Amino acid sequence: MNPPFLDLEPWHYRAFITICTGLAFVHAHRKLSPYFAATWFGAAGVMSFIWMTGTSPPESFLLPGLVIYMAAAVTKGIVETRDGVRGNHFVHVVMTGLFTGLLVLPFEAVARAMTWNLPLASPGMILGIPELGGVPSGSIAMWMVVGFLFYGTYKVLDHIGLSPALQAVVLFAATPFLARALWFVQGSF
Amino acid sequence: MLDRFVDRLPSFLVFMSLALLGYVAIDEVERPELLLAGVPSAVLFVIYLLSGRSR
């Protein structure tokens, strides 16, 4: 039997996701800029809120921004040390999407095992693969699409010559369309 | 000191997610097969550390 303080409850998971998001925000703030941190986590939160139609608990809204940020940071660390693909934005976006689906697995597996809240409904399987560690393959693919679309949009806006202020406005304005795209993709799995 | 901690935050976050998964799978629900969900993250974690960008 566990000591009482180690019996996990939903609010522990909520606190965990919130603290991790705070740490990711600090990383973005120090390593990139306060402006980047605010626009990234702000736009990701708005996208999640619209995507989940405002009905999910707080940790579900925070999870996409956190996981995509982790995936982008890990991608940068890995890709930027390979001479062949250094500075290749397309590779960056594709790898971030892929890594989003992989890095979310522990969070999703834990939430499913403990019957805690998940940001996504449970999509079916794709490519005949049923699941990995209790997470359906359709859900993993869905997360990859989320990472690809959000980071892809961010990258495009970052490289078409918009001023930082206009870039932030367009990024936030794009969030309803991203949510719509996610509903469409979600419905096709 | 703080800068060194901030530099390592992405690896720390991945490690934390794996630690949570390990605790839940082994101690909380006692379903070790759930640890499979951590394998891709663990591989990425090692590749990331070896790439040297986490320092």
Short mmCIF file of C-alpha atoms in Angstrom, two decimals, chain A:
data_model
loop_
_atom_site.label_atom_id
_atom_site.label_comp_id
_atom_site.label_asym_id
_atom_site.label_seq_id
_atom_site.Cartn_x
_atom_site.Cartn_y
_atom_site.Cartn_z
CA MET A 1 0.00 0.00 0.00
CA ASN A 2 1.25 3.47 -0.86
CA PRO A 3 1.86 6.12 1.74
CA PRO A 4 -1.12 8.54 1.60
CA PHE A 5 0.92 11.36 0.06
CA LEU A 6 1.78 9.15 -2.92
CA ASP A 7 -1.75 8.13 -3.85
CA LEU A 8 -2.16 10.17 -6.99
CA GLU A 9 -5.33 12.12 -7.58
CA PRO A 10 -6.46 14.15 -10.61
CA TRP A 11 -5.29 17.42 -9.05
CA HIS A 12 -1.76 16.01 -8.76
CA TYR A 13 -1.75 15.50 -12.52
CA ARG A 14 -3.15 19.01 -13.01
CA ALA A 15 -0.38 20.43 -10.81
CA PHE A 16 2.23 18.38 -12.65
CA ILE A 17 1.16 19.64 -16.09
CA THR A 18 0.92 23.22 -14.81
CA ILE A 19 4.39 23.14 -13.24
CA CYS A 20 5.89 21.57 -16.39
CA THR A 21 4.23 24.27 -18.52
CA GLY A 22 5.63 26.93 -16.20
CA LEU A 23 9.12 25.47 -16.56
CA ALA A 24 8.75 25.31 -20.35
CA PHE A 25 7.63 28.96 -20.30
CA VAL A 26 10.74 29.89 -18.31
CA HIS A 27 12.91 28.05 -20.84
CA ALA A 28 11.26 29.88 -23.76
CA HIS A 29 11.52 33.18 -21.88
CA ARG A 30 15.25 32.83 -21.14
CA LYS A 31 16.46 31.04 -24.27
CA LEU A 32 14.36 32.86 -26.88
CA SER A 33 12.39 35.89 -25.68
CA PRO A 34 9.51 36.86 -23.40
CA TYR A 35 7.56 37.76 -26.54
CA PHE A 36 8.07 34.30 -28.00
CA ALA A 37 7.03 32.62 -24.74
CA ALA A 38 3.84 34.67 -24.49
CA THR A 39 2.79 34.17 -28.11
CA TRP A 40 3.65 30.45 -28.18
CA PHE A 41 1.86 29.43 -25.00
CA GLY A 42 -0.91 31.97 -25.52
CA ALA A 43 -1.71 30.84 -29.06
CA ALA A 44 -1.40 27.15 -28.11
CA GLY A 45 -3.80 27.71 -25.22
CA VAL A 46 -6.31 29.53 -27.40
CA MET A 47 -6.06 26.82 -30.08
CA SER A 48 -6.61 24.12 -27.45
CA PHE A 49 -9.53 25.99 -25.92
CA ILE A 50 -11.29 26.28 -29.29
CA TRP A 51 -10.34 22.76 -30.35
CA MET A 52 -11.76 21.27 -27.14
CA THR A 53 -14.77 23.63 -27.35
CA GLY A 54 -13.94 25.00 -23.92
CA THR A 55 -15.26 21.93 -22.13
CA SER A 56 -12.04 20.18 -21.06
CA PRO A 57 -10.27 20.71 -17.71
CA PRO A 58 -7.30 23.12 -17.47
CA GLU A 59 -4.56 20.51 -17.82
CA SER A 60 -5.98 19.50 -21.20
CA PHE A 61 -5.66 23.06 -22.49
CA LEU A 62 -2.06 23.28 -21.32
CA LEU A 63 -0.90 19.93 -22.66
CA PRO A 64 -0.64 20.71 -26.43
CA GLY A 65 1.45 23.85 -25.88
CA LEU A 66 3.73 22.01 -23.45
CA VAL A 67 4.25 18.89 -25.53
CA ILE A 68 4.75 20.73 -28.83
CA TYR A 69 7.28 23.01 -27.10
CA MET A 70 9.14 19.99 -25.68
CA ALA A 71 9.11 18.39 -29.15
CA ALA A 72 10.39 21.59 -30.80
CA ALA A 73 13.20 21.92 -28.24
CA VAL A 74 14.25 18.29 -28.58
CA THR A 75 14.06 18.58 -32.39
CA LYS A 76 16.27 21.65 -32.30
CA GLY A 77 18.79 19.83 -30.13
CA ILE A 78 18.90 16.82 -32.43
CA VAL A 79 18.49 18.37 -35.88
CA GLU A 80 20.80 21.33 -35.38
CA THR A 81 23.75 19.04 -34.67
CA ARG A 82 23.34 17.19 -38.01
CA ASP A 83 25.16 18.95 -40.82
CA GLY A 84 22.84 17.66 -43.54
CA VAL A 85 19.64 19.08 -42.09
CA ARG A 86 20.84 22.04 -40.03
CA GLY A 87 18.68 25.08 -40.77
CA ASN A 88 16.18 23.07 -42.82
CA HIS A 89 12.82 24.41 -41.64
CA PHE A 90 10.78 21.71 -43.34
CA VAL A 91 12.70 18.95 -41.58
CA HIS A 92 12.31 20.87 -38.34
CA VAL A 93 8.52 21.03 -38.67
CA VAL A 94 8.12 17.40 -39.74
CA MET A 95 10.36 16.13 -36.93
CA THR A 96 8.57 18.30 -34.37
CA GLY A 97 5.25 16.78 -35.45
CA LEU A 98 6.70 13.28 -35.19
CA PHE A 99 8.28 13.94 -31.80
CA THR A 100 5.06 15.49 -30.47
CA GLY A 101 3.35 12.13 -30.99
CA LEU A 102 6.19 10.32 -29.22
CA LEU A 103 6.73 12.70 -26.30
CA VAL A 104 3.03 12.85 -25.44
CA LEU A 105 2.90 9.09 -24.94
CA PRO A 106 3.91 9.08 -21.23
CA PHE A 107 1.37 11.83 -20.41
CA GLU A 108 -1.39 10.13 -22.35
CA ALA A 109 -0.61 6.64 -21.00
CA VAL A 110 -0.67 7.92 -17.41
CA ALA A 111 -3.94 9.80 -17.92
CA ARG A 112 -5.59 6.77 -19.54
CA ALA A 113 -4.37 4.37 -16.84
CA MET A 114 -5.63 6.62 -14.06
CA THR A 115 -8.83 7.57 -15.95
CA TRP A 116 -7.86 11.23 -15.75
CA ASN A 117 -8.88 13.85 -18.26
CA LEU A 118 -7.53 13.70 -21.79
CA PRO A 119 -7.66 16.47 -24.36
CA LEU A 120 -8.71 14.07 -27.09
CA ALA A 121 -11.45 11.58 -27.55
CA SER A 122 -10.07 8.14 -28.21
CA PRO A 123 -9.56 7.74 -31.96
CA GLY A 124 -9.22 4.27 -33.43
CA MET A 125 -6.17 2.59 -34.82
CA ILE A 126 -4.25 3.34 -37.98
CA LEU A 127 -1.97 1.13 -40.11
CA GLY A 128 -3.28 -1.90 -38.24
CA ILE A 129 -1.32 -0.96 -35.10
CA PRO A 130 -3.66 -1.25 -32.09
CA GLU A 131 -1.83 0.64 -29.34
CA LEU A 132 1.44 1.35 -27.57
CA GLY A 133 1.48 1.30 -23.78
CA GLY A 134 -2.29 1.66 -23.65
CA VAL A 135 -2.43 4.60 -26.08
CA PRO A 136 -4.33 3.95 -29.35
CA SER A 137 -2.27 4.47 -32.50
CA GLY A 138 -4.90 6.86 -33.86
CA SER A 139 -4.35 9.10 -30.86
CA ILE A 140 -0.58 9.11 -31.43
CA ALA A 141 -1.11 10.06 -35.08
CA MET A 142 -3.53 12.79 -34.01
CA TRP A 143 -0.91 14.31 -31.72
CA MET A 144 1.60 14.24 -34.57
CA VAL A 145 -0.85 16.23 -36.69
CA VAL A 146 -1.37 18.72 -33.85
CA GLY A 147 2.39 19.28 -33.52
CA PHE A 148 2.90 19.53 -37.27
CA LEU A 149 0.07 22.01 -37.83
CA PHE A 150 0.85 24.31 -34.90
CA TYR A 151 4.61 24.41 -35.37
CA GLY A 152 4.23 24.57 -39.15
CA THR A 153 1.96 27.61 -38.83
CA TYR A 154 4.39 29.23 -36.42
CA LYS A 155 7.34 28.61 -38.75
CA VAL A 156 5.53 29.93 -41.82
CA LEU A 157 4.53 33.13 -40.01
CA ASP A 158 8.05 33.50 -38.69
CA HIS A 159 9.61 33.38 -42.16
CA ILE A 160 7.32 35.34 -44.48
CA GLY A 161 8.62 38.71 -43.40
CA LEU A 162 5.88 39.87 -41.02
CA SER A 163 6.72 42.23 -38.19
CA PRO A 164 6.67 40.57 -34.74
CA ALA A 165 3.46 42.35 -33.76
CA LEU A 166 1.63 41.39 -36.95
CA GLN A 167 3.01 37.88 -36.65
CA ALA A 168 1.46 37.50 -33.19
CA VAL A 169 -1.89 38.85 -34.40
CA VAL A 170 -1.98 36.48 -37.38
CA LEU A 171 -0.90 33.53 -35.21
CA PHE A 172 -3.75 34.13 -32.79
CA ALA A 173 -6.14 34.72 -35.68
CA ALA A 174 -5.10 31.39 -37.18
CA THR A 175 -6.02 29.40 -34.07
CA PRO A 176 -9.73 28.92 -34.93
CA PHE A 177 -8.70 27.61 -38.35
CA LEU A 178 -6.16 25.27 -36.79
CA ALA A 179 -8.84 23.95 -34.43
CA ARG A 180 -11.15 23.44 -37.42
CA ALA A 181 -8.41 21.53 -39.25
CA LEU A 182 -7.90 19.36 -36.18
CA TRP A 183 -11.61 18.53 -35.98
CA PHE A 184 -11.50 17.55 -39.64
CA VAL A 185 -8.45 15.31 -39.17
CA GLN A 186 -9.82 13.89 -35.93
CA GLY A 187 -13.00 12.90 -37.72
CA SER A 188 -11.06 11.05 -40.40
CA PHE A 189 -9.28 8.67 -38.00
#
